[in-house]
Coordinates of C-alpha atoms in Angstrom, one line a residue:
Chain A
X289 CA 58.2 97.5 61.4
X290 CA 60.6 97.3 64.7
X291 CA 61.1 98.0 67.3
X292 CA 64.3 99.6 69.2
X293 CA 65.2 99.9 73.2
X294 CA 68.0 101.3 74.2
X295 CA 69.8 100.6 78.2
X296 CA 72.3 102.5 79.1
X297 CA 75.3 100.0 78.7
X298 CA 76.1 100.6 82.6
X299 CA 73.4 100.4 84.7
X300 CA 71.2 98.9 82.3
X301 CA 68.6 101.4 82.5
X302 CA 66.0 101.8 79.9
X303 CA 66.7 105.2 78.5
X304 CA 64.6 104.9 74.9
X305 CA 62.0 103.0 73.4
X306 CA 61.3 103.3 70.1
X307 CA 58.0 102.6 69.0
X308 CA 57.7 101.7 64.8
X309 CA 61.4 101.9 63.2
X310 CA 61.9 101.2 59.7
X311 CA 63.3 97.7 59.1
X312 CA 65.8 99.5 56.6
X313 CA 67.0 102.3 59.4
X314 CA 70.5 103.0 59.9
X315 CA 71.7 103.3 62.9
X316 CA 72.6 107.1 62.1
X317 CA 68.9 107.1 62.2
X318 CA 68.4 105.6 64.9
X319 CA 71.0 108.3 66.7
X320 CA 69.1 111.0 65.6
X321 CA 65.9 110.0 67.2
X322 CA 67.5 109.0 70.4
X323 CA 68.9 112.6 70.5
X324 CA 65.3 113.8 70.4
X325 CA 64.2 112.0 73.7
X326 CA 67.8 113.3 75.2
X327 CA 69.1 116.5 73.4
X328 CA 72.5 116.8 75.9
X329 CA 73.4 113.4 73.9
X330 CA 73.8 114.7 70.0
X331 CA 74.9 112.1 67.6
X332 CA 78.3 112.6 67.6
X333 CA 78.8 111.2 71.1
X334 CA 76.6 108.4 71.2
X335 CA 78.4 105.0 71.2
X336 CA 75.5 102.6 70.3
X337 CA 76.6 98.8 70.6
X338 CA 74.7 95.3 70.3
X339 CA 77.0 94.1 73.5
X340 CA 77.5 96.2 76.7
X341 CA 81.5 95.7 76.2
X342 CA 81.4 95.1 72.7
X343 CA 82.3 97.3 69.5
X344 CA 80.7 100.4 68.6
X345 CA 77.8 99.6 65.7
X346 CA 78.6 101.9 62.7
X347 CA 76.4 104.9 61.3
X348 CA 75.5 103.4 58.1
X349 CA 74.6 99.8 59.4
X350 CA 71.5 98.7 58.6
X351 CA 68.8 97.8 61.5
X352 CA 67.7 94.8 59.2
X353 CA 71.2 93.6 58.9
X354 CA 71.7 93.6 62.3
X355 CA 71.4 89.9 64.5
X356 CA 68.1 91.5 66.1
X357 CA 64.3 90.2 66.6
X358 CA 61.6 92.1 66.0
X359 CA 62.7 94.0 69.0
X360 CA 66.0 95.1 68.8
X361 CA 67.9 95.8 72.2
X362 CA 70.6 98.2 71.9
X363 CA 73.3 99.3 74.7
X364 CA 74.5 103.5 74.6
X365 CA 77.3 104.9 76.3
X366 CA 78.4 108.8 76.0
X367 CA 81.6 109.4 74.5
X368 CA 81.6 112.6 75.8
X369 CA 82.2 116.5 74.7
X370 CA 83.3 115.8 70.8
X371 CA 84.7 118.0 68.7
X372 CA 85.3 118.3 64.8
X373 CA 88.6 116.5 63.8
X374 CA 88.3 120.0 61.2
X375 CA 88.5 122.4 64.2
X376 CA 91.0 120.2 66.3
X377 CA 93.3 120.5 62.8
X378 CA 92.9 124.0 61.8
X379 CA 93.5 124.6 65.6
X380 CA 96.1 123.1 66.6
X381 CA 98.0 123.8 63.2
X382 CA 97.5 127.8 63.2
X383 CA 99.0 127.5 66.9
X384 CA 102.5 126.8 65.5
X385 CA 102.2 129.2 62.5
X386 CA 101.6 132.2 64.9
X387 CA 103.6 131.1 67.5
X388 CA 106.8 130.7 65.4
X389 CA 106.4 134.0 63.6
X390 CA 105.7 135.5 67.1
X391 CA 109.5 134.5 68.1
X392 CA 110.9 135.0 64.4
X393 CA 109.8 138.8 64.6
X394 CA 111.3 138.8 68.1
X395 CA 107.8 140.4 69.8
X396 CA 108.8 141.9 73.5
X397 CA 109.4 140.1 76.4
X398 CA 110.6 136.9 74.9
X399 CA 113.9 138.5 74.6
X400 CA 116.5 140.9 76.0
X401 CA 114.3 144.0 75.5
X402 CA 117.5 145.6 72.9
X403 CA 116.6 142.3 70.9
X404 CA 112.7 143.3 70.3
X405 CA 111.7 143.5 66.8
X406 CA 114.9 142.7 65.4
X407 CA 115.8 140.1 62.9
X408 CA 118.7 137.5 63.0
X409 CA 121.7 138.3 61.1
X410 CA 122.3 134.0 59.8
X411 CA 120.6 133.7 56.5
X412 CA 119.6 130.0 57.8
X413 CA 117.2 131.5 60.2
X414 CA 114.8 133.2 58.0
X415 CA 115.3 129.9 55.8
X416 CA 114.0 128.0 59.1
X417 CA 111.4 130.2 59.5
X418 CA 110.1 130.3 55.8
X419 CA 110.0 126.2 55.7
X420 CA 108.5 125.9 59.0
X421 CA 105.5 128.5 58.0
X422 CA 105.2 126.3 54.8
X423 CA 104.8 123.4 56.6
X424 CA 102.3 124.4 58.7
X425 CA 100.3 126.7 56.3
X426 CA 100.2 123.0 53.9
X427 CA 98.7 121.3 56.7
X428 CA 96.2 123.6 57.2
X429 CA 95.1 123.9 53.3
X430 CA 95.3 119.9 53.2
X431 CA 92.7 119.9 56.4
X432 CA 91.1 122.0 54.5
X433 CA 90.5 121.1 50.7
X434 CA 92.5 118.0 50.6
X435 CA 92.0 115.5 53.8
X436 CA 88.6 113.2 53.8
X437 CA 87.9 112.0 57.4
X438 CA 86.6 108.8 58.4
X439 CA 85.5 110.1 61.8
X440 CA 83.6 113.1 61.7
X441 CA 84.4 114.1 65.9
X442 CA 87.0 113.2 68.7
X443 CA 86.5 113.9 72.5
X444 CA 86.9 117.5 73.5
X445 CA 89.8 116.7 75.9
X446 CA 91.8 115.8 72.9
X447 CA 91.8 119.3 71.6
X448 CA 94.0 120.3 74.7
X449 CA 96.3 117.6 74.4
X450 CA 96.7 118.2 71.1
X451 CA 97.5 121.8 71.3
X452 CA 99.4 121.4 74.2
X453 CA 101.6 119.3 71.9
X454 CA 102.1 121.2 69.3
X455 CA 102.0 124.9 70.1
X456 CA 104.3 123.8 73.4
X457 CA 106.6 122.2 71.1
X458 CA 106.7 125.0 68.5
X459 CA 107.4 127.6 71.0
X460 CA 110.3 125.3 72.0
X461 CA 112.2 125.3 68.8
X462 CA 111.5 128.9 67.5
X463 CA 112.9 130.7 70.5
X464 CA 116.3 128.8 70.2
X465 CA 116.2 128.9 66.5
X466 CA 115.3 132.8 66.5
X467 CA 117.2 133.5 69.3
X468 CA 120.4 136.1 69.3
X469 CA 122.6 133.9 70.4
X470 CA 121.8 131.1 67.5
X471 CA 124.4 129.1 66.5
X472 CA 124.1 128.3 63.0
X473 CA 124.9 124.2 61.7
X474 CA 128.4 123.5 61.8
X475 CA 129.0 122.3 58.1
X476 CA 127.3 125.5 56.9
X477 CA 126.3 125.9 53.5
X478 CA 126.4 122.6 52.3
X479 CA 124.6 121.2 55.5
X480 CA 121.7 124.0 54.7
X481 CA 121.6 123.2 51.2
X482 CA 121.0 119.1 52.1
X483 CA 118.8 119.7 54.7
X484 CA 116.7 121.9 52.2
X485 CA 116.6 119.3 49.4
X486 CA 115.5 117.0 52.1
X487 CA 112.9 119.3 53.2
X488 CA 111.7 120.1 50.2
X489 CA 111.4 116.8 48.8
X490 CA 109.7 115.1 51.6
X491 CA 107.1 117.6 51.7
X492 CA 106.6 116.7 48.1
X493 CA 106.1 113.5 49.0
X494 CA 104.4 113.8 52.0
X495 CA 101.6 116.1 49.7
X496 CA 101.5 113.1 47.3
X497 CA 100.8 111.0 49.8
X498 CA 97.8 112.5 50.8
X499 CA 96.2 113.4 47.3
X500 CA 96.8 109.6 46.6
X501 CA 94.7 108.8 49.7
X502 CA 92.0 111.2 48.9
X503 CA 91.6 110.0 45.3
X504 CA 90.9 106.4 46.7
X505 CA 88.3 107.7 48.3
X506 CA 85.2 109.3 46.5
X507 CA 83.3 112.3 48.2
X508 CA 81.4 111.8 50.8
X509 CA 82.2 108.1 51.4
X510 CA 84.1 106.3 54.0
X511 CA 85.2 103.4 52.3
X512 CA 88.5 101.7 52.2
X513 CA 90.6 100.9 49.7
X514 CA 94.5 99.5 49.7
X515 CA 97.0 102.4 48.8
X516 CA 98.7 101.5 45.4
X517 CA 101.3 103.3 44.0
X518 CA 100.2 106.1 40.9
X519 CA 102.1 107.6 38.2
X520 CA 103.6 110.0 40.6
X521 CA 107.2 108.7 41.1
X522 CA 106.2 110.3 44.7
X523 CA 104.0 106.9 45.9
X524 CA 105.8 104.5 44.4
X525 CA 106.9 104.2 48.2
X526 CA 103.5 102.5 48.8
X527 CA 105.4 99.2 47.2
X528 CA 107.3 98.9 50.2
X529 CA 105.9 100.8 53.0
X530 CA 101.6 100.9 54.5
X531 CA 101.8 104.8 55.7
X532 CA 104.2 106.7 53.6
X533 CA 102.9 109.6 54.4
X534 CA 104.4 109.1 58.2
X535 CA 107.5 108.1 56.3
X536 CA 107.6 111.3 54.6
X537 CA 106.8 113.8 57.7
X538 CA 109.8 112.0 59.3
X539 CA 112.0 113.0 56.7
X540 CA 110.6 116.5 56.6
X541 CA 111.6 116.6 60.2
X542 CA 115.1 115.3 59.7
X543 CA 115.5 118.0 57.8
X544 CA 114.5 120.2 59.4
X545 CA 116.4 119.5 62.3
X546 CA 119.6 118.9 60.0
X547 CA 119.3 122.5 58.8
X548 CA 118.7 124.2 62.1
X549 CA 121.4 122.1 64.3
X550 CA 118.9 122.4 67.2
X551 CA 118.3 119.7 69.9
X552 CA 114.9 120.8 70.8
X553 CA 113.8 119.7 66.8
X554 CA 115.6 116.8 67.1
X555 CA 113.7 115.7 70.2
X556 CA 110.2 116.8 69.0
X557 CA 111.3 114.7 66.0
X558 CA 111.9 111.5 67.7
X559 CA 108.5 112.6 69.9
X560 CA 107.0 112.8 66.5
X561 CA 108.8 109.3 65.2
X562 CA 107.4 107.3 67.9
X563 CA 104.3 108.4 68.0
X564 CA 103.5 108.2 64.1
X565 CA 105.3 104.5 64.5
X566 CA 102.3 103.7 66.9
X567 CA 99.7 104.5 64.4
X568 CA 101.4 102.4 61.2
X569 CA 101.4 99.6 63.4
X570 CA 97.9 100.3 64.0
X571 CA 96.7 101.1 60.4
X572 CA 99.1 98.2 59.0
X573 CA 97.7 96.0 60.9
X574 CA 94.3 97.1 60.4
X575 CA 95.4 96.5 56.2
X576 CA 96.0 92.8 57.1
X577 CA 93.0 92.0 59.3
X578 CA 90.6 93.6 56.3
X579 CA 92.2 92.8 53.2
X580 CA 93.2 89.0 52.6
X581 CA 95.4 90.2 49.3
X582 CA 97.6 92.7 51.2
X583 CA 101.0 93.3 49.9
X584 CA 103.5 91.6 51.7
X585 CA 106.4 93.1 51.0
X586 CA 104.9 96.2 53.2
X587 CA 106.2 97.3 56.2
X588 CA 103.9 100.0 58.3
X589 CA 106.5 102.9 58.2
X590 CA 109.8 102.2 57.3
X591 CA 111.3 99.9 54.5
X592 CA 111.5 96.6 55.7
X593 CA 112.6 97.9 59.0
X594 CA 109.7 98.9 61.3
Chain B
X145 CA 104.8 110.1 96.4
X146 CA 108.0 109.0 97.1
X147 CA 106.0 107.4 99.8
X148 CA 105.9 104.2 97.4
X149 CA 102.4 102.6 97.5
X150 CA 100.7 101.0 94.7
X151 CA 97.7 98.1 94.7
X152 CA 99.7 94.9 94.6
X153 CA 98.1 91.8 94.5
X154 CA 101.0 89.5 92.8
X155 CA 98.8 87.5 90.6
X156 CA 99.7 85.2 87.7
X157 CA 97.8 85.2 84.4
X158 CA 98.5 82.3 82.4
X159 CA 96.5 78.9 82.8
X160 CA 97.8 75.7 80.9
X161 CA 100.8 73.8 81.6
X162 CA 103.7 75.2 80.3
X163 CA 102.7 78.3 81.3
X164 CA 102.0 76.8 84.9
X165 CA 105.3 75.7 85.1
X166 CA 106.8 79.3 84.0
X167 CA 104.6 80.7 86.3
X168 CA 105.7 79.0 89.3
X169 CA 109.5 80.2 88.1
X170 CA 108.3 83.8 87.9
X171 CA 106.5 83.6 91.7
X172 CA 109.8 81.7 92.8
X173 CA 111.9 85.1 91.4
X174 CA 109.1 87.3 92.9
X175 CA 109.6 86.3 96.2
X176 CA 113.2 86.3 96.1
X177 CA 113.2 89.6 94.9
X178 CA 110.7 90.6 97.4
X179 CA 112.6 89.0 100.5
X180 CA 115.7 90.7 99.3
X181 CA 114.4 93.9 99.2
X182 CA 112.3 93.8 102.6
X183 CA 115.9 92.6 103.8
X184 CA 117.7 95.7 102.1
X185 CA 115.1 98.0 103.8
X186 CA 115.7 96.1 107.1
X187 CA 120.0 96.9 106.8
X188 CA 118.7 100.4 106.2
X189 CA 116.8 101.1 108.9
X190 CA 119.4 99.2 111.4
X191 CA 121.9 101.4 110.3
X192 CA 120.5 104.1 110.8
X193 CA 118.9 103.5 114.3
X194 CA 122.4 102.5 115.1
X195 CA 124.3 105.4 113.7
X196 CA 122.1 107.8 115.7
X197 CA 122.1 105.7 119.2
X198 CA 126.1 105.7 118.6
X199 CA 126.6 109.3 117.8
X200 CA 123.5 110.8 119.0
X201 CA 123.5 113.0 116.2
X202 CA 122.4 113.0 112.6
X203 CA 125.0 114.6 111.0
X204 CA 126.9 112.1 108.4
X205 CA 123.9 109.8 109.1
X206 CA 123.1 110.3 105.3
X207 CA 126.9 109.7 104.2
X208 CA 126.6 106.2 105.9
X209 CA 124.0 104.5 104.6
X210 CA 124.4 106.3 100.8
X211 CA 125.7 103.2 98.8
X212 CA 122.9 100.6 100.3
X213 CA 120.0 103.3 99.7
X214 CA 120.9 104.0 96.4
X215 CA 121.4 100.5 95.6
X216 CA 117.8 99.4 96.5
X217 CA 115.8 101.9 95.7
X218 CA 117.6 101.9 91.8
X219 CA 117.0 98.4 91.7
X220 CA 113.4 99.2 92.4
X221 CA 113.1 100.0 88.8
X222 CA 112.8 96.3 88.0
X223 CA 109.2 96.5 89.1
X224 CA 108.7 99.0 86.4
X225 CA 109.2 96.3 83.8
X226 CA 107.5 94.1 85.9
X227 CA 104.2 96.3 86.0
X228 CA 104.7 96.7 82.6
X229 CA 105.1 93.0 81.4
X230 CA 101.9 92.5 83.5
X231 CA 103.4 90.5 86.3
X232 CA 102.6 92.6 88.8
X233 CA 99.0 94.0 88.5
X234 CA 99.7 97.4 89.4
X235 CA 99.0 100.5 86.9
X236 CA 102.4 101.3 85.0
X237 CA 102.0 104.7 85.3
X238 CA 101.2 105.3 89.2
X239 CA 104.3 102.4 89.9
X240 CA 106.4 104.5 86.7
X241 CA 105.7 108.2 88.8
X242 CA 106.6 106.8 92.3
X243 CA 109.9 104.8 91.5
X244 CA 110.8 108.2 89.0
X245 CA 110.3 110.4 91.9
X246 CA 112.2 108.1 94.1
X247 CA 115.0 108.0 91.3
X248 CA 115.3 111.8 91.4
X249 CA 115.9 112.5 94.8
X250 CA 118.2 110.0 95.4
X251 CA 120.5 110.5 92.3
X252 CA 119.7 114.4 91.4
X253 CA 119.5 115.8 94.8
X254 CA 121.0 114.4 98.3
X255 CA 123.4 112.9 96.1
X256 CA 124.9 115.0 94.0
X257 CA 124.0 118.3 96.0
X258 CA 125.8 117.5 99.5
X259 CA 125.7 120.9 100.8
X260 CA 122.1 119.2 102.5
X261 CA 122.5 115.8 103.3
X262 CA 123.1 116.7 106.6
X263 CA 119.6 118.3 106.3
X264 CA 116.9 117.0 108.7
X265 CA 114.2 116.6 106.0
X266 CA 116.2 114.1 104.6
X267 CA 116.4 112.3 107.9
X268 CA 112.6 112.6 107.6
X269 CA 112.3 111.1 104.3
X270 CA 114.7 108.7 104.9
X271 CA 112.8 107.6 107.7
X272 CA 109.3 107.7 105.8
X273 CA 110.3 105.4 103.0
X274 CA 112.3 103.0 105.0
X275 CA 109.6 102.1 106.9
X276 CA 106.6 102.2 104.1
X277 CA 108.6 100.0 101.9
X278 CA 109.6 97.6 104.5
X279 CA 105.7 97.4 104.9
X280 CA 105.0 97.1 101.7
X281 CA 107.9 94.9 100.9
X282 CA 107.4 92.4 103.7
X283 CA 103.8 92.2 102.7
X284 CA 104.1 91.4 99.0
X285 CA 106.9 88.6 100.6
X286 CA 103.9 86.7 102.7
X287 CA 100.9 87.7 100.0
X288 CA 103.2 85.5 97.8
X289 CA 103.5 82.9 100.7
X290 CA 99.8 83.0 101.2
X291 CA 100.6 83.3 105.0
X292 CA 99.9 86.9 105.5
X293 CA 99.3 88.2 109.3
X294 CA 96.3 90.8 109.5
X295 CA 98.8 93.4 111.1
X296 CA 101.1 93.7 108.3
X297 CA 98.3 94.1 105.5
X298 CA 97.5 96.7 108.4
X299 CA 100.1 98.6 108.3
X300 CA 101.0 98.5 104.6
X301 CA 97.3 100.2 104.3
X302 CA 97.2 102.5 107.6
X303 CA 100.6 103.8 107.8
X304 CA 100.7 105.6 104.6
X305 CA 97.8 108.2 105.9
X306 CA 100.5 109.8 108.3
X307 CA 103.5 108.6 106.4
X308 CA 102.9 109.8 103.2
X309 CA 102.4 113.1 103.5
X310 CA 105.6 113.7 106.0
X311 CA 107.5 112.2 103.3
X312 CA 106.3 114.6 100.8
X313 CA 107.5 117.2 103.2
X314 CA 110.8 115.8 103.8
X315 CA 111.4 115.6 100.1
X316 CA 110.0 119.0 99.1
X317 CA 112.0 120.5 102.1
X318 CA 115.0 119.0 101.0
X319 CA 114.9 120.3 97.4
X320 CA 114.0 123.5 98.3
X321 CA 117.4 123.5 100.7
X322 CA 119.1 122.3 97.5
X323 CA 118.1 125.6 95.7
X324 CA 120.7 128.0 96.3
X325 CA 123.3 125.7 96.2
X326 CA 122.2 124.6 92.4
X327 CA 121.9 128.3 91.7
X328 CA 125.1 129.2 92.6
X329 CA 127.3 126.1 91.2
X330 CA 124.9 126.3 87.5
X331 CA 125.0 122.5 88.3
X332 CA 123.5 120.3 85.2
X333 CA 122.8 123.4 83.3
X334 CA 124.0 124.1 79.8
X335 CA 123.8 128.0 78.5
X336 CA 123.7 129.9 75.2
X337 CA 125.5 129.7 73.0
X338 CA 126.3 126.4 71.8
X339 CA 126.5 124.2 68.6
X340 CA 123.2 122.3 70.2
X341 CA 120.9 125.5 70.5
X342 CA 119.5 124.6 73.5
X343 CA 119.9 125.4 77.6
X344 CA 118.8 123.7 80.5
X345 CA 118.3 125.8 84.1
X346 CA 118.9 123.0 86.9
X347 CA 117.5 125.5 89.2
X348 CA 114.0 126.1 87.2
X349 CA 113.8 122.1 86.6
X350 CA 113.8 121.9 90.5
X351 CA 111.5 124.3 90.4
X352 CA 109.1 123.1 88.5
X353 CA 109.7 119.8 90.0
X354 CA 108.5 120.9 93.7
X355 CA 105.2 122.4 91.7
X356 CA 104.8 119.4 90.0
X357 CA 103.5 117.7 93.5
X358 CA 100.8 120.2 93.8
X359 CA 98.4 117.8 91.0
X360 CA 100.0 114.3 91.2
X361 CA 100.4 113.6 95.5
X362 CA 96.7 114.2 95.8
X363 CA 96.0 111.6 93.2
X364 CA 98.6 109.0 94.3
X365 CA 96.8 109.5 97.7
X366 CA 93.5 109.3 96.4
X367 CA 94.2 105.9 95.1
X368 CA 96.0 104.8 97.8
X369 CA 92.9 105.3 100.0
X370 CA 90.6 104.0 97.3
X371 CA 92.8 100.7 97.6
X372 CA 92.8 100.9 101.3
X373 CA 88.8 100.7 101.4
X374 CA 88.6 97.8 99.1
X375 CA 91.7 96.0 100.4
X376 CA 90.3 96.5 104.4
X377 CA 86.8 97.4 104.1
X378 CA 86.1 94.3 101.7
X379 CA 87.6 92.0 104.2
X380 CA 85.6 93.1 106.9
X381 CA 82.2 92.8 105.0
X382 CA 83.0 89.0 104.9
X383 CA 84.2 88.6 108.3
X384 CA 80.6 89.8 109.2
X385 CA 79.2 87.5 106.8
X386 CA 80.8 84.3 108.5

C-alpha cells in the first residue's frame, strides 16, 4: 500500500493526502479521488506532474511504475474550464454549415432588401454552395463516427477561438460568393470543372486519410502507431508525406477557392495552410522522437518540400 | 499605444566562447542602433521646436519634418525581428502591436490623408512620441553602456503616465479628422463587382481601428505600470537594504 500527497505545484500547499493507494493505481485513479476531496477540480482539468515544471503524468500510468517511495509526492495544477474536443468539433463545424446556407438563401438584412430570398442566377454558386455544405456536413459525421481522440477535453477558451475562426471566416466567403453582384471565375467552365475534380478528389483523400488513422487505432485505445500506406491508392501519400490528411484539406481548399475566384477563400486558405503547417511540424517531429524506424523519405505536409 | 513602451532589459543569452564573441558583435550593433535612433528622435524634436519659434505657427510643421519621421519610426520595425530572434527580451506581441500602430498612422493616415496634417492632434502626438522614444531610446543607449543616470530610467518609467494617454488622444483625434475626407475620396477601398469578389471600406477599417483601442491601450498601460513597479520599486527595496 502507498501512499499519495499532492501540493499544489505553485505555492506548494498540501491540498490531498491520500491515505492507502493501491500500488497498481493509475493515475486516472488517483484523479478521481482527488476530485472527491475538491469537486470544482474534475478530472479532466487536473494536470498531475512528478516535477512542479515538469510534464504532465499520463492517465493510464501506473503508481508502481512511477520513480516514487512509499510515499509518493505529486504536484497539481488546474488546467482550467475544459471542454469535449466532441462539442468543440460538432460546434464549431455546424457554425459554417448554417451560416453559409444562411447567406446562400439570401435571409433579410444581409442584402439589399429586393435581394431577400432570392437565388443567384451563376450555376457555380449553388455548385459552391453544395461542396461547401458537403464539406462541412463530412466533418461533422467524421467527428462523429469516424475520428478517435487522444485527448478527451481542451480549455473552454478554445471553444471561442475556435468558433470565432471558423463561423467568422465562413460568413466571410458566403456573402461575397452568394452575393448579387458575384463575379463568376474568369476561365468559366473549364476552371469550374478543374476546380471540382480537385475538390472532389481531395476530399476523397482527405476521408481516406482519416479512416486509415482510425483503423490503426483499436477502440478505446490511445496508442500510436506509424501511418503506412493501405490498399487504398488514396494513402499511398503516407510514402512521402507524415499528415496527409493536412495535405489533402489544402487541396480541398485550393479548389475551392479556384472554383469560386474569391479572395476571401484564398486568404482563409493560406490562414488554413500555415496553421495546419504548424501542426505537421509538430506531429512529424513527434514521429521522429518516438519511433527510431521512421521513414525518412517523409516530409510533415508537403512532398519533400515542407 | 503608439506611446512606444515595452520592458527592455538588452540582455544576451548565450554563454561559451564563440557565442561570447558573437554576442559582443550583436551589443556593439545594439548600441549603434540605439544611439542612432535617440539621435533621429533628437533631429526631430529640434526641428520642430525650431519650426514653431521661427514661424510661430504650426501649420506645415508636419510637412517639414515628414521624411525624417517616417524614416525612423519604419526603421523601428527592426526591433520586431529583434524581439522576435530573442535579442531583445521584450514580448513580440506588445513590441509587434505598438511599432504596427505606429506604422499605421504614419503611413495610412497623416501621410496619405493631408487634408489634417495641419491638424493639432497631430502636433500632439508628434510631440508625445518624440519625446517617449527619446526616453526610451537614450535609455536602452546607456543600459547597454552600463552607465545609466537614475533620471533617465526616471523618465523612461514616469513620463509615460501623462504621456501615453495624450498620445492616444492625439492619434484617435487625428483619425477621426481623417474620416470624412476618406469617405468622400473612397481612398484604399475596392467595391463590387470585381473578378476578386471581395471589397474593402477604408472608412469602416478606420473605424474599427479607433475601437480597437478601447481593449488593447488599457493592457499596454497595465503592463507598462506593472514594469514601472518592478523596474523602480525593486530598486528602491535595495537601496533601503544598503
Amino acid at each position: 500500500m502507498k501512499r499519495v500527497e499532492i501540493l499544489d505545484a505553485k505555492t506548494k500547499d498540501k491540498l490531498c493526502f491520500l491515505d492507502k493507494v493501491e500500488p497498481n493505481a493509475t493515475i486516472g485513479e488517483i484523479k478521481s479521488m482527488f476530485h472527491k476531496s475538491h469537486p470544482q477540480w474534475y478530472p479532466a482539468r487536473q494536470s498531475i506532474r512528478l516535477d512542479p515544471k515538469g510534464k504532465s503524468l499520463k492517465d493510464e500510468d501506473v503508481l508502481q511504475h512511477l520513480p516514487v517511495g512509499t510515499t509518493a509526492t505529486f504536484y497539481f495544477r488546474d488546467l482550467g474550464a475544459q471542454i469535449s474536443w466532441v462539442t468543440v468539433f460538432l460546434t464549431e463545424y455546424t457554425g459554417p454549415l448554417v451560416i453559409y446556407l444562411m447567406f446562400y438563401f439570401r435571409v433579410p438584412f444581409i442584402y439589399a432588401s429586393k435581394y431577400d430570398f432570392t437565388t443567384s442566377k451563376h450555376w457555380v454558386v449553388h455548385l459552391a454552395c453544395m461542396c461547401h455544405s458537403f464539406h462541412y456536413v463530412k466533418r461533422l459525421l467524421e467527428t462523429l463516427f469516424v475520428h478517435r481522440f487522444s485527448h478527451g477535453t481542451m480549455p473552454l477558451r478554445n471553444i471561442f477561438k475556435n468558433c470565432t475562426y471558423y463561423w467568422g471566416f465562413a460568413a466571410w466567403m458566403a456573402y461575397y460568393i452568394n452575393h448579387p453582384l458575384y463575379t463568376p471565375p474568369i476561365y468559366g467552365e473549364q476552371q469550374i470543372r478543374l476546380a471540382l475534380i480537385i475538390f472532389l478528389f481531395c476530399q476523397i483523400g482527405n476521408f481516406s486519410i482519416h479512416i486509415a488513422l482510425r483503423n490503426l487505432r483499436p477502440p478505446g485505445s490511445k496508442t500510436r502507431k506509424i501511418p503506412y500506406p493501405t490498399k487504398n491508392p488514396f494513402t499511398w501519400i503516407f510514402l512521402l508525406v507524415s499528415c496527409p490528411n493536412y495535405t489533402y484539406e489544402l487541396g480541398s481548399w485550393l479548389g475551392f477557392t479556384l472554383m469560386t475566384q474569391c479572395l476571401p477563400v484564398a486568404f482563409f486558405t493560406l490562414v488554413g495552410f500555415v496553421q495546419m503547417t504548424v501542426w505537421a511540424k509538430g506531429k512529424h517531429r513527434s514521429y521522429l522522437k518516438e519511433f527510431r524506424d521512421y521513414p525518412p523519405l517523409r516530409s510533415p505536409i508537403l512532398p519533400f518540400i515542407l | 499605444m503608439a506611446s512606444s513602451e515595452e520592458d527592455g532589459t538588452v540582455e544576451e543569452k548565450e554563454n561559451n566562447n564563440k557565442k561570447r564573441t558573437k554576442s559582443a558583435l550583436v551589443t556593439a550593433w545594439l548600441t549603434f542602433y540605439n544611439i542612432a535612433m535617440t539621435a533621429g528622435w533628437l533631429v526631430l524634436a529640434i526641428t520642430m521646436m525650431r519650426f514653431y519659434i521661427q514661424r510661430g505657427t504650426h501649420k506645415g510643421l508636419y510637412r517639414s519634418i515628414a521624411r525624417t519621421l517616417k524614416f525612423f519610426q519604419t526603421f523601428a520595425l527592426v526591433e520586431v525581428r529583434l524581439t522576435f530572434v530573442g535579442i531583445v527580451k521584450t514580448s513580440v506581441i506588445v513590441n509587434g502591436v505598438q511599432v504596427c500602430s505606429r506604422i499605421f498612422m504614419v503611413w495610412f493616415v497623416t501621410n496619405s490623408i493631408r487634408q489634417i496634417q495641419n491638424e493639432e492632434s497631430v502636433i500632439l502626438f508628434l510631440v508625445v512620441w518624440t519625446v517617449m522614444e527619446i526616453s526610451r531610446y537614450s535609455y536602452y543607449t546607456f543600459s547597454l553602456l552600463h552607465h545609466l543616470p537614475y533620471f533617465i530610467k526616471w523618465a523612461r518609467y514616469n513620463f509615460f503616465i501623462v504621456l501615453y494617454p495624450l498620445g492616444v488622444a492625439g492619434e484617435l483625434l487625428t483619425i477621426y479628422a481623417a474620416l470624412p475626407f476618406v469617405r468622400r475620396s473612397g481612398m484604399y477601398s475596392m467595391r463590387l463587382p470585381n473578378k476578386y469578389n471581395v471589397s474593402f471600406d477604408y472608412y469602416y477599417c478606420l473605424i474599427i481601428v479607433m475601437l480597437s483601442y478601447i481593449p488593447l491601450f488599457p493592457q499596454l498601460y497595465l503592463h507598462m505600470l506593472r514594469q514601472r513597479r518592478r523596474v523602480l520599486h525593486g530598486e528602491v527595496i535595495v537601496e533601503k537594504d544598503e
